[in-house]
Coordinates of C-alpha atoms in Angstrom, one line a residue:
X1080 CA 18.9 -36.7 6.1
X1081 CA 19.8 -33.1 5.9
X1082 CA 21.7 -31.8 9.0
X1083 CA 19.7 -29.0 10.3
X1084 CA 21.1 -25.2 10.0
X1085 CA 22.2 -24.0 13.5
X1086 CA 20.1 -21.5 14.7
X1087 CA 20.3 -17.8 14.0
X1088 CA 21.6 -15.5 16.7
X1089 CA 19.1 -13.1 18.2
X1090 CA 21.2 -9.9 17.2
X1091 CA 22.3 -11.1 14.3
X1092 CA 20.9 -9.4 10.9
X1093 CA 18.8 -11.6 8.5
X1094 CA 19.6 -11.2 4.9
X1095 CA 16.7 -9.9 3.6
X1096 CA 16.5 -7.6 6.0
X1097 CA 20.6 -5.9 5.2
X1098 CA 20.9 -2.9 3.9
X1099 CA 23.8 -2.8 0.9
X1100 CA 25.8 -0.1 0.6
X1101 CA 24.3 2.7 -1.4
X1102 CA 26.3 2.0 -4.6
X1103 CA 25.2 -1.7 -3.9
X1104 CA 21.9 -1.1 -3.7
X1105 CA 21.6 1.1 -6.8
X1106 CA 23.4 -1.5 -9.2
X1107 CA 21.5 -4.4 -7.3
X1108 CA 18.1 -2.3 -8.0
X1109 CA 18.6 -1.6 -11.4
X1110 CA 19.6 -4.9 -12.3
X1111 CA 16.3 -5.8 -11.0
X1112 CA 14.6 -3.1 -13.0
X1113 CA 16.2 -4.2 -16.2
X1114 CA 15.1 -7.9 -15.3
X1115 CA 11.8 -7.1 -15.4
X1116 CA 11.5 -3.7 -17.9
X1117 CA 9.6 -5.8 -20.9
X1118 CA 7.7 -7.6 -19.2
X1119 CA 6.3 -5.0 -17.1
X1120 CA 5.3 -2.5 -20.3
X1121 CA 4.3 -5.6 -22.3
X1122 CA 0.7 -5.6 -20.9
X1123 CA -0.1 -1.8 -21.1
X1124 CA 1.2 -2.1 -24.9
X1125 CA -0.7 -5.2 -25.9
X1126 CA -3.9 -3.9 -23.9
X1127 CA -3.5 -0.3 -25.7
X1128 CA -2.6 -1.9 -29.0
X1129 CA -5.4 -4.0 -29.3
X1130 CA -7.8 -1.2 -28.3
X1131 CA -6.3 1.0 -31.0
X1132 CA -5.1 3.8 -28.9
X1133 CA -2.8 6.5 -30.0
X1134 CA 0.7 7.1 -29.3
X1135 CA 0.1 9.5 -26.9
X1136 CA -2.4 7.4 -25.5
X1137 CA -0.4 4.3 -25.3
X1138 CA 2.9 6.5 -23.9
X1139 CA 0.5 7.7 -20.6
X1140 CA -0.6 4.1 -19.9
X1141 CA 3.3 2.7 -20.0
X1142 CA 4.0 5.3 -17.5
X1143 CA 1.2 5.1 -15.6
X1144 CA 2.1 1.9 -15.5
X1145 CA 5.7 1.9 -14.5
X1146 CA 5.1 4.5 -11.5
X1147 CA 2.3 2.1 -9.8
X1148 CA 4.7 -1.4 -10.7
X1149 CA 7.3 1.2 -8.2
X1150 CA 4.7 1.5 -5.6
X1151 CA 3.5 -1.6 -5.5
X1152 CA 7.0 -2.9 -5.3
X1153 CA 7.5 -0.8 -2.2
X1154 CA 4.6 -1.4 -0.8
X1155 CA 5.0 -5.1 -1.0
X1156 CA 9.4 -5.1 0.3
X1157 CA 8.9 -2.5 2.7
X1158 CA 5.0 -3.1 4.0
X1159 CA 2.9 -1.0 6.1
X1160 CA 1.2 -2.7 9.3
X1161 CA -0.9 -6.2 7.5
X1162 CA 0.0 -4.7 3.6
X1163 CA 3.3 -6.2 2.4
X1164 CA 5.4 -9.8 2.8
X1165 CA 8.3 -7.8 3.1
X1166 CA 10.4 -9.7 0.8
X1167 CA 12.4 -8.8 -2.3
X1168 CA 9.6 -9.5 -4.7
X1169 CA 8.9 -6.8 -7.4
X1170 CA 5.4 -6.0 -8.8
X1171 CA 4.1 -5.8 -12.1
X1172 CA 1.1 -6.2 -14.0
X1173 CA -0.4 -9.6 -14.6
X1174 CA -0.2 -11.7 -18.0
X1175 CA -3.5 -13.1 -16.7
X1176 CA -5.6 -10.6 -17.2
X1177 CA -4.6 -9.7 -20.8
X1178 CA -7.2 -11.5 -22.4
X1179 CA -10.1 -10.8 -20.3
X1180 CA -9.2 -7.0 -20.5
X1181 CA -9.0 -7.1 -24.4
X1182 CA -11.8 -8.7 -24.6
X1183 CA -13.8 -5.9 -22.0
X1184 CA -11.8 -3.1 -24.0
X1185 CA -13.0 -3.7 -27.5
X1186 CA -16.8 -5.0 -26.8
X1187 CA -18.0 -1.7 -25.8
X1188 CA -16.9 -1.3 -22.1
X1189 CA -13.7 0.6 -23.1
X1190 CA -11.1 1.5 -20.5
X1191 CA -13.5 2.8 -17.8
X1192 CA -15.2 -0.3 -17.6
X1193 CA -11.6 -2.1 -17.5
X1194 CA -10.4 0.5 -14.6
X1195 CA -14.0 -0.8 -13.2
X1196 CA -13.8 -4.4 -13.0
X1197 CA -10.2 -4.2 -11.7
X1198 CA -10.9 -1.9 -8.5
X1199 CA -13.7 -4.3 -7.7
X1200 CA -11.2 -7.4 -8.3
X1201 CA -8.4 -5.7 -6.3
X1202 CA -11.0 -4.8 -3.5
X1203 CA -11.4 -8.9 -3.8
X1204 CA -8.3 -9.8 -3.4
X1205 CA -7.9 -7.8 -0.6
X1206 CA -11.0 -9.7 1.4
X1207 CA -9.8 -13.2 0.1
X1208 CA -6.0 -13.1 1.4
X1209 CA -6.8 -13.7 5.3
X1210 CA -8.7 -17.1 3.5
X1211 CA -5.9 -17.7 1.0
X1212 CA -3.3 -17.4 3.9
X1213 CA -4.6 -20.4 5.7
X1214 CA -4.2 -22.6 2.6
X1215 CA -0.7 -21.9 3.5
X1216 CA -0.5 -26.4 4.9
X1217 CA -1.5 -27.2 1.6
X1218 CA 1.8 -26.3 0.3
X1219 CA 4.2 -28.9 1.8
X1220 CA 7.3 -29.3 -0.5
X1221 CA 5.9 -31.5 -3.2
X1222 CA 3.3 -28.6 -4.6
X1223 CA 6.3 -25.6 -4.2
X1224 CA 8.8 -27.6 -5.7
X1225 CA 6.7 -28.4 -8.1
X1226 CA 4.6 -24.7 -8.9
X1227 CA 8.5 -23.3 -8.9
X1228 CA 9.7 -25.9 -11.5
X1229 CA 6.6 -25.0 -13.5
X1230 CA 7.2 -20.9 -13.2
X1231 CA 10.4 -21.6 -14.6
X1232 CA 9.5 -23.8 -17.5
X1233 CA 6.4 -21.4 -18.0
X1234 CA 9.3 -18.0 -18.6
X1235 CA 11.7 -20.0 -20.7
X1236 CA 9.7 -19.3 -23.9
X1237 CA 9.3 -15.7 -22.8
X1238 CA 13.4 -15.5 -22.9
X1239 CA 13.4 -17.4 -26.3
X1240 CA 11.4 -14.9 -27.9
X1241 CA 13.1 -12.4 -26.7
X1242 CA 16.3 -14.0 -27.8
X1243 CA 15.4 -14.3 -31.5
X1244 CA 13.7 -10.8 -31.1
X1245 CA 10.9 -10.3 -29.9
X1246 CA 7.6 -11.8 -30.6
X1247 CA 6.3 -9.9 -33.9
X1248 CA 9.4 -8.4 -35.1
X1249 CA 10.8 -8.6 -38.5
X1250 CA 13.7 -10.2 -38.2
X1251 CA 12.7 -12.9 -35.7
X1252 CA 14.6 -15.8 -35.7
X1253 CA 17.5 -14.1 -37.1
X1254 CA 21.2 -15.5 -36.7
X1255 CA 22.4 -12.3 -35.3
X1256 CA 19.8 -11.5 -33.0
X1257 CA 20.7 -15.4 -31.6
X1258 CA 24.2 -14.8 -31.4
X1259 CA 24.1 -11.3 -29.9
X1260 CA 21.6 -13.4 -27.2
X1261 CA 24.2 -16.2 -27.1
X1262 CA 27.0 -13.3 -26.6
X1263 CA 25.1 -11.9 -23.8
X1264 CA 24.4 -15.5 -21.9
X1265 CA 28.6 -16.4 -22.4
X1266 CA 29.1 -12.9 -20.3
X1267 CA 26.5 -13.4 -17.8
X1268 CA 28.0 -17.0 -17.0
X1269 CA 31.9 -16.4 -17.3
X1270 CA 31.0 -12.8 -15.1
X1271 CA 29.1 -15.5 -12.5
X1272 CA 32.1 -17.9 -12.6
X1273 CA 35.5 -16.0 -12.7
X1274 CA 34.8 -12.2 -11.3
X1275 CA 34.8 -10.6 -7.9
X1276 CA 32.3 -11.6 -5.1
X1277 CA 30.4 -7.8 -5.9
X1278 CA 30.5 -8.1 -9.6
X1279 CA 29.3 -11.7 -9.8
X1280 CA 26.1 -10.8 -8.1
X1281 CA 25.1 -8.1 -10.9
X1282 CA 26.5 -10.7 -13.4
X1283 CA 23.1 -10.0 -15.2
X1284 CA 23.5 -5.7 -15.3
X1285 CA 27.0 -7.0 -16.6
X1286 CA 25.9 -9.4 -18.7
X1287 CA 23.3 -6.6 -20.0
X1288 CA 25.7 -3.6 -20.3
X1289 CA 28.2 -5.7 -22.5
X1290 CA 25.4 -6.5 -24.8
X1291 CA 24.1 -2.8 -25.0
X1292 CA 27.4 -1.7 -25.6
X1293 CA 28.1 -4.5 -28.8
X1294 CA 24.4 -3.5 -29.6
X1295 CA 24.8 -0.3 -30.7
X1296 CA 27.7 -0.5 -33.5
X1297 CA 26.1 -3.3 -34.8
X1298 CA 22.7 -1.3 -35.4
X1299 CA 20.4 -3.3 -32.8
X1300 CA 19.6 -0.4 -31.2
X1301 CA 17.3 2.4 -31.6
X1302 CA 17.3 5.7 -29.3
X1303 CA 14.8 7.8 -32.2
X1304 CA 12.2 7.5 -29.3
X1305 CA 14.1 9.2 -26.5
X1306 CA 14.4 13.0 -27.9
X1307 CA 10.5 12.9 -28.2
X1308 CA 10.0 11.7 -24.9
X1309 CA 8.6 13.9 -22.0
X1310 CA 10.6 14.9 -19.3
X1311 CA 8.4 14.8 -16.7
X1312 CA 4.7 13.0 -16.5
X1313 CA 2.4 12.2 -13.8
X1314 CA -0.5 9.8 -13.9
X1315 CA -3.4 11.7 -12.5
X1316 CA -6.7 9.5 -11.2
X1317 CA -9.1 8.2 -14.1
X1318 CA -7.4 9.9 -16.8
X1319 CA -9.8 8.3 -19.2
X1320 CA -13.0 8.4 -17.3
X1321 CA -15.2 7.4 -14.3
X1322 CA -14.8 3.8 -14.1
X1323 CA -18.0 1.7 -15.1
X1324 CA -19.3 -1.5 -13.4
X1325 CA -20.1 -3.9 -16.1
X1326 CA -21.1 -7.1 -14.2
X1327 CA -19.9 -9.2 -17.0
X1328 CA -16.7 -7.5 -17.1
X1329 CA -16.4 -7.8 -13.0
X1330 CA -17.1 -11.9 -13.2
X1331 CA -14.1 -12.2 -15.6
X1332 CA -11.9 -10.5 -13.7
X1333 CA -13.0 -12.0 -10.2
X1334 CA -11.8 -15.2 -12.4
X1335 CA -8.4 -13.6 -13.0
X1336 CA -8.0 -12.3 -9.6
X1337 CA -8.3 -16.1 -8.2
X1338 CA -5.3 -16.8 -10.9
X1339 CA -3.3 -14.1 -9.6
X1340 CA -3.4 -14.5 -5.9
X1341 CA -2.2 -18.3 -6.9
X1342 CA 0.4 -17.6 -9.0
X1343 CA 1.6 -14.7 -6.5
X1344 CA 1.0 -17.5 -3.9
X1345 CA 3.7 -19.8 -5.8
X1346 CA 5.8 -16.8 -6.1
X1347 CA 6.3 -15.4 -2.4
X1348 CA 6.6 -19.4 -1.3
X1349 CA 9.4 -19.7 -4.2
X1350 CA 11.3 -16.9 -2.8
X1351 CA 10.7 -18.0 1.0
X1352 CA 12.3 -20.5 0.1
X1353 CA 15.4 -19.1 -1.7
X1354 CA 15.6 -16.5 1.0
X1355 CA 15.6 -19.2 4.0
X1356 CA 12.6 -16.9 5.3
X1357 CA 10.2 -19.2 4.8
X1358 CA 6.6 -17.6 3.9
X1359 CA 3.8 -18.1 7.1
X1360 CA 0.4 -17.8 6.5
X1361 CA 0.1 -14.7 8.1
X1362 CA 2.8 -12.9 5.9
X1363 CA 1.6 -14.9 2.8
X1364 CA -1.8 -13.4 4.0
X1365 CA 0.3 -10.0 4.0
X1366 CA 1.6 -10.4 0.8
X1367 CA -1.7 -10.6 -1.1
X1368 CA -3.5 -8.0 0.9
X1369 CA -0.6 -5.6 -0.8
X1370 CA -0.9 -7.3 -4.3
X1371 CA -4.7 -6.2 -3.8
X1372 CA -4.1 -2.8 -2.3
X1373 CA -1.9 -2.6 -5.4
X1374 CA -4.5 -3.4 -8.1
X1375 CA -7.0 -1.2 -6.7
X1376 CA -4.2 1.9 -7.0
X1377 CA -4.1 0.3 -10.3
X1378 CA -7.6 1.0 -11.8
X1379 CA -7.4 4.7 -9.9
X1380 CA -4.5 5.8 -11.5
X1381 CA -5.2 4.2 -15.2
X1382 CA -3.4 0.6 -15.4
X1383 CA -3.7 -2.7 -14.8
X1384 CA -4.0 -5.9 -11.8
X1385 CA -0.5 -6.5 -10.2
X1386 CA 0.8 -9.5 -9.0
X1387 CA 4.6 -11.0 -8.3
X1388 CA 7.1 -10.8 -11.1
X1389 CA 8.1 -14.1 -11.6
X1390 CA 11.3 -13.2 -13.7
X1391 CA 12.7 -11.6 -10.7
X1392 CA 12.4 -14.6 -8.7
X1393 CA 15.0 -16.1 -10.7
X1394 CA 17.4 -13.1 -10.2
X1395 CA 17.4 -13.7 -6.5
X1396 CA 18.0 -17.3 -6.7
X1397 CA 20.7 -16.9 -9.4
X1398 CA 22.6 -13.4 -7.7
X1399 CA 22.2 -14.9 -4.0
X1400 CA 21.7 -11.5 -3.0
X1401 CA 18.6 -11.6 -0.8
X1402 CA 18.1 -8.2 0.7
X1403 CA 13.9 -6.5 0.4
X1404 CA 15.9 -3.4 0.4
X1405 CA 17.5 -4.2 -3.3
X1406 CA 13.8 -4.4 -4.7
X1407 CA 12.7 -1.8 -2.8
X1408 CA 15.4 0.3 -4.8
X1409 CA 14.3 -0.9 -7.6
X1410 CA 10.6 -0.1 -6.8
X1411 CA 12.4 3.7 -6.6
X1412 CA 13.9 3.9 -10.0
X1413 CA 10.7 2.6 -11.4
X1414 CA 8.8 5.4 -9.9
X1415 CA 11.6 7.7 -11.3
X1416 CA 11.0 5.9 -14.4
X1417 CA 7.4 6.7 -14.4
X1418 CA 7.6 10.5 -13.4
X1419 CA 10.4 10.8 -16.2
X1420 CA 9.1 8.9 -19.2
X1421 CA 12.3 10.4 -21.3
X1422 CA 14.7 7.8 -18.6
X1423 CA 12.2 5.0 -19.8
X1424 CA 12.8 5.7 -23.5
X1425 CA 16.0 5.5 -23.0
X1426 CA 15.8 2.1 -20.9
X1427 CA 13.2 0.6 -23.3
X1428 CA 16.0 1.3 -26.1
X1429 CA 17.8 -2.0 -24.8
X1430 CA 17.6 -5.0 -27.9
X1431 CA 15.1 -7.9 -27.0
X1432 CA 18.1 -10.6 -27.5
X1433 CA 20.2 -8.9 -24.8
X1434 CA 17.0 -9.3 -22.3
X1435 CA 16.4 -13.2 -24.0
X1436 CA 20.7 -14.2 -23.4
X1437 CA 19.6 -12.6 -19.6
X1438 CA 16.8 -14.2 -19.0
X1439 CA 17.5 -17.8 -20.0
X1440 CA 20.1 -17.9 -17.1
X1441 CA 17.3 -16.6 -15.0
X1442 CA 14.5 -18.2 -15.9
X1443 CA 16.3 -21.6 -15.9
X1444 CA 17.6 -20.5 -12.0
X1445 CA 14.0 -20.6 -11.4
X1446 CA 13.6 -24.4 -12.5
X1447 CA 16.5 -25.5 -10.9
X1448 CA 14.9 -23.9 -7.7
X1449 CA 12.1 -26.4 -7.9
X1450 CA 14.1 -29.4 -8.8
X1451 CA 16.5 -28.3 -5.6
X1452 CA 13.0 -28.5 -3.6
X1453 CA 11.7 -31.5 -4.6
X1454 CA 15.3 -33.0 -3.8
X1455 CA 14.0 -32.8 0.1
X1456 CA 10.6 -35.1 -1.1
X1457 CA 10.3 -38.6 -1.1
X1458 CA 9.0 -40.2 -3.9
X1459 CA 9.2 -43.9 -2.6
X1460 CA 6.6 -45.5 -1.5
X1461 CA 4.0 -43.3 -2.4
X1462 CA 2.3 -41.7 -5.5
X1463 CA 4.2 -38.1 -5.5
X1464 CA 6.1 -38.9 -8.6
X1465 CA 2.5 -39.3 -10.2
X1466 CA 1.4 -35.5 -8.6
X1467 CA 4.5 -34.0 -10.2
X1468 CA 4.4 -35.7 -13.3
X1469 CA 0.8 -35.1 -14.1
X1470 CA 1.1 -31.3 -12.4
X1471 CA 4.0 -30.7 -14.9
X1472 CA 2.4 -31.9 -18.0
X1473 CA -0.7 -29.9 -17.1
X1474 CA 1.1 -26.5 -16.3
X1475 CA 3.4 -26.8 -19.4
X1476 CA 0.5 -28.1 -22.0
X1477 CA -0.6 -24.2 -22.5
X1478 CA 3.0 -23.4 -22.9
X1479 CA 4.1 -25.5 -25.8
X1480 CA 0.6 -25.0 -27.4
X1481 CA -0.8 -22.0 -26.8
X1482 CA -4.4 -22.7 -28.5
X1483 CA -5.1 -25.9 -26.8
X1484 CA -8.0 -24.1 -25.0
X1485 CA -9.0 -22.1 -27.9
X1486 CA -12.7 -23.8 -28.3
X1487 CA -12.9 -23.6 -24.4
X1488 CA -15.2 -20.7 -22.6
X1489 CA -13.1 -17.7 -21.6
X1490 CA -13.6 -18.5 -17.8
X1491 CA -11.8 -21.8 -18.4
X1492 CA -9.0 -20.2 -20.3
X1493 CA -8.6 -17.8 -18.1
X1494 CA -7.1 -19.7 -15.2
X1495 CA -6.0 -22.5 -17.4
X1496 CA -3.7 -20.8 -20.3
X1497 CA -1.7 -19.8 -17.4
X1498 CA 0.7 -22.7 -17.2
X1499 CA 1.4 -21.3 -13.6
X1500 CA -1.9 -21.3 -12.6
X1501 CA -3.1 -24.5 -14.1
X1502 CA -0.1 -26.5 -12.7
X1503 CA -0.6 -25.3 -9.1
X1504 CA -4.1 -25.8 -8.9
X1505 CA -3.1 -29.5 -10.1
X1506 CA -0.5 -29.9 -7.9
X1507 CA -2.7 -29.4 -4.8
X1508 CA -5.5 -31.1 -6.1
X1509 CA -3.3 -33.8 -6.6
X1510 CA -2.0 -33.6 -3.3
X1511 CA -4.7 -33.9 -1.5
X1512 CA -6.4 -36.6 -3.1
X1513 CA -3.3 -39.1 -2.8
X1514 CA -1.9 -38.1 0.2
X1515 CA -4.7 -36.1 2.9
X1516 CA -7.8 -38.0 1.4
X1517 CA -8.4 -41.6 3.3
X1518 CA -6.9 -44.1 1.7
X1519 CA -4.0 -42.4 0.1
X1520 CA -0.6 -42.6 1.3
X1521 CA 0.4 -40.6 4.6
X1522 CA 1.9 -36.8 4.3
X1523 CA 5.1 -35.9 4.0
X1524 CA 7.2 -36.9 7.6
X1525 CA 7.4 -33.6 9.7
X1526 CA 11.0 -32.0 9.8
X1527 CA 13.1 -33.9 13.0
X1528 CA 13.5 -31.6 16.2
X1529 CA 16.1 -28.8 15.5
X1530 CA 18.6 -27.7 17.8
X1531 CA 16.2 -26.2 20.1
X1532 CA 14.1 -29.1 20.7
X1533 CA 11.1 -27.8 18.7
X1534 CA 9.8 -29.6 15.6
X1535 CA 8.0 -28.8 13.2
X1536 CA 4.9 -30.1 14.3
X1537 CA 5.0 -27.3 17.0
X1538 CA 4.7 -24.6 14.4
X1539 CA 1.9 -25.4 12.2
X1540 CA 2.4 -22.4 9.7
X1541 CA 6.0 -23.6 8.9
X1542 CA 5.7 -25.5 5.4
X1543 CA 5.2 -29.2 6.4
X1544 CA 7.6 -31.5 5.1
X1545 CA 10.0 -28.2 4.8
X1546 CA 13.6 -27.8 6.3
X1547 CA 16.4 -25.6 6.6
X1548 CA 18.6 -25.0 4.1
X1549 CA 22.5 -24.4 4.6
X1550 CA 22.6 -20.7 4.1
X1551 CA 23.4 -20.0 -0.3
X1552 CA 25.9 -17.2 1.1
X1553 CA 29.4 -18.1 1.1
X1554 CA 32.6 -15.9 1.1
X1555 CA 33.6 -15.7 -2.4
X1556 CA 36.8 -18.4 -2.6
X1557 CA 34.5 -20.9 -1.1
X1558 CA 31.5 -19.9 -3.5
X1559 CA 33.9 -20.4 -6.5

């Protein structure tokens, strides 16, 4: 049995709520920034792309997109009274609605009736967090271990594609683009292992600026965008229209909106969890109210539904730095990003396989996570190996074959081509029926009184089953 953590003085400082240094918190932010850069303009591009927009076109809604992903992302590390879990999570726009809004796009609705459906599913979201927050005991260690395991698994194919690439380009798959990825994972790793306390935690910018910098001779790199680029946009409110209420296209986003809120659900518990601030269901409650606030600011200003960025969980985990204030700076730059789109040329010039070397150390961080919280369940006696087994094989089915759904309804493949999505809901479906239904086997035990003489059983919106960790913060010869 774990030894419990003693307890935190009163005066003293919790880590995510330090402030680094400002040279700190700059490299910290834009490490974050870089983490998350192609997946955040991924949606706007495939969305645009599919609906045949121009360049032009397609430019405004990458921007657009970028300043509200900075917003959100201080709305959601900073908050402002019941808006915000005040965490380091960074916001950007969801792979989940992808589908339903190329399908709304190119059937006649057009943007408008996109912009539409997502102010009513943000408006949504924003009514459905108090309910969603007390949901919060149905997530004992045996479903967050599990969900975090699954987000991990679920990105790894993301950071293979960008390692042999990028999904759709012409030399996918090609030796060099492998190697340079390979180069970039050696430097992120050796940087973790052997540098300084400072430089280990931005072993990923590291690890990212040694790759740029073998990129370019080697002719991975293209910068023809950046002269062309704008110096200064703004996103003004429905630049393409009056939004349009299409109930069809309203029902199918309602659908994505439940997807979101659990996948952001999984996310704000994973990093809880890596942060030692363990989510309650009145933050959790918090943190979706933003993520809705956010999506509604979304269809205004002509993008898309936001949610948590998975790949950023990983960064926290793998950096140990756990300060909101880091993402919060990184919610800046993007916002300086999206008033300057000629800064995000110039960032969006970074090769794909120095991303993919990145974010396999990253996204596997994430995985480890969930096997380190599924270390504290016990799987004797009882049927929890069968919940994660069966909640795993679910939530990864979509990911090694991405049709499997493809003669299913678009409701059903909306919440279940999301590996994160489908896994969770399995996972507490799973839970409940073995182990809070009668007749199955008896919860998890409750956490043993801690130094104070309080147990967990006295604070019901503590994770049941959940305990402290030892903090992950160590002074630097004891962390190597």
């Amino acid at each position: 049995m774990a030894e419990n953590t003693p307890a935190r003085p009163v005066d003293e400082v919790h880590p995510v709520d330090e402030v680094p240094p400002l040279r700190r918190l700059a490299a910290f932010g834009l490490q974050h920034v870089l983490a998350m850069y192609a997946g955040a303009v991924a949606v706007p591009l495939i969305v645009g792309g599919a609906m045949k927009l121009s360049p032009a076109d397609l430019a405004y809604l990458i921007t657009a997109d970028l300043l509200v992903c900075g917003i959100a992302t201080l709305i959601q590390c900073v908050g402002c009274w019941r808006f915000g879990v005040r965490l380091p999570i960074m916001q950007g726009c969801t792979f989940a609605a992808v589908s339903p809004m190329v399908l709304i796009g190119t059937t006649g609705g057009g943007l408008p009736a996109i912009y539409g459906s997502v102010i009513v599913a943000g408006l949504a979201i924003m009514l459905l967090a108090p309910v969603f927050g007390k949901l919060l005991r149905f997530f004992p260690p045996l479903v967050t271990g599990t969900v975090i395991l699954i987000i991990g698994v679920s990105l790894l194919p993301v950071a293979g594609d960008w390692a042999a690439g990028g999904a759709g380009a012409g030399d996918f798959g090609a030796p060099r683009n492998l190697a340079l990825a390979g180069f970039v994972l050696v430097v992120v790793v050796a940087v973790q292992r052997f540098a300084p306390p400072f430089l280990s935690r931005i072993a990923v910018l590291v690890g990212i600026a040694v790759g740029l910098a073998v990129a370019v001779p080697f002719g991975f790199t293209d910068f023809g965008g950046v002269p062309d680029a704008d110096w200064l946009g703004i996103s003004t409110p429905f630049h393409f229209g009056a939004p349009t209420f299409h109930v069809s296209a309203v029902v199918s986003m309602l659908v994505v909106a439940l997807v979101t809120m659990t996948e952001t659900t999984g996310d704000l518990i994973a990093v809880g969890e890596m942060t030692e601030r363990r989510v309650r269901p009145r933050t959790l409650a918090d943190g979706l109210r933003a993520d809705g606030f956010s999506t509604v600011l979304g269809g205004v200003f002509n993008t898309f539904p936001y949610t948590a960025f998975a790949q950023n969980v990983g960064l926290v985990g793998m950096t140990r730095v756990r300060s909101r204030w880091v993402v919060a700076a990184a919610g800046g730059i993007l916002v300086l990003l999206g008033l300057e789109p000629k800064l995000g040329a110039v960032v969006a010039a970074i090769p794909a396989p120095v991303l993919g070397g990145a974010g396999l150390v990253m996204f596997g961080t994430v995985a480890a996570s969930g096997l380190r919280t599924l270390a504290e369940v016990d799987f004797k006696g009882n049927h929890n190996l069968t919940v994660v087994a069966v909640s795993l094989a679910v939530g990864t089915l979509p990911v090694g074959v991405p049709a499997v759904y493809e003669k299913f309804p678009d409701w059903f493949r909306t919440v279940m081509n999301s590996g994160i999505s489908a896994g969770c809901l399995t996972a507490i479906v799973l839970n409940l029926l073995f182990n809070h239904l009668p007749g199955g086997t008896a919860p998890e035990t409750p956490a043993p009184p801690s130094a104070d003489g309080l147990s967990a059983v006295a604070e019901p919106d503590r994770l049941p089953g959940g305990r402290i960790e030892d903090p992950v913060e160590k002074p630097g010869e004891q962390r190597v």
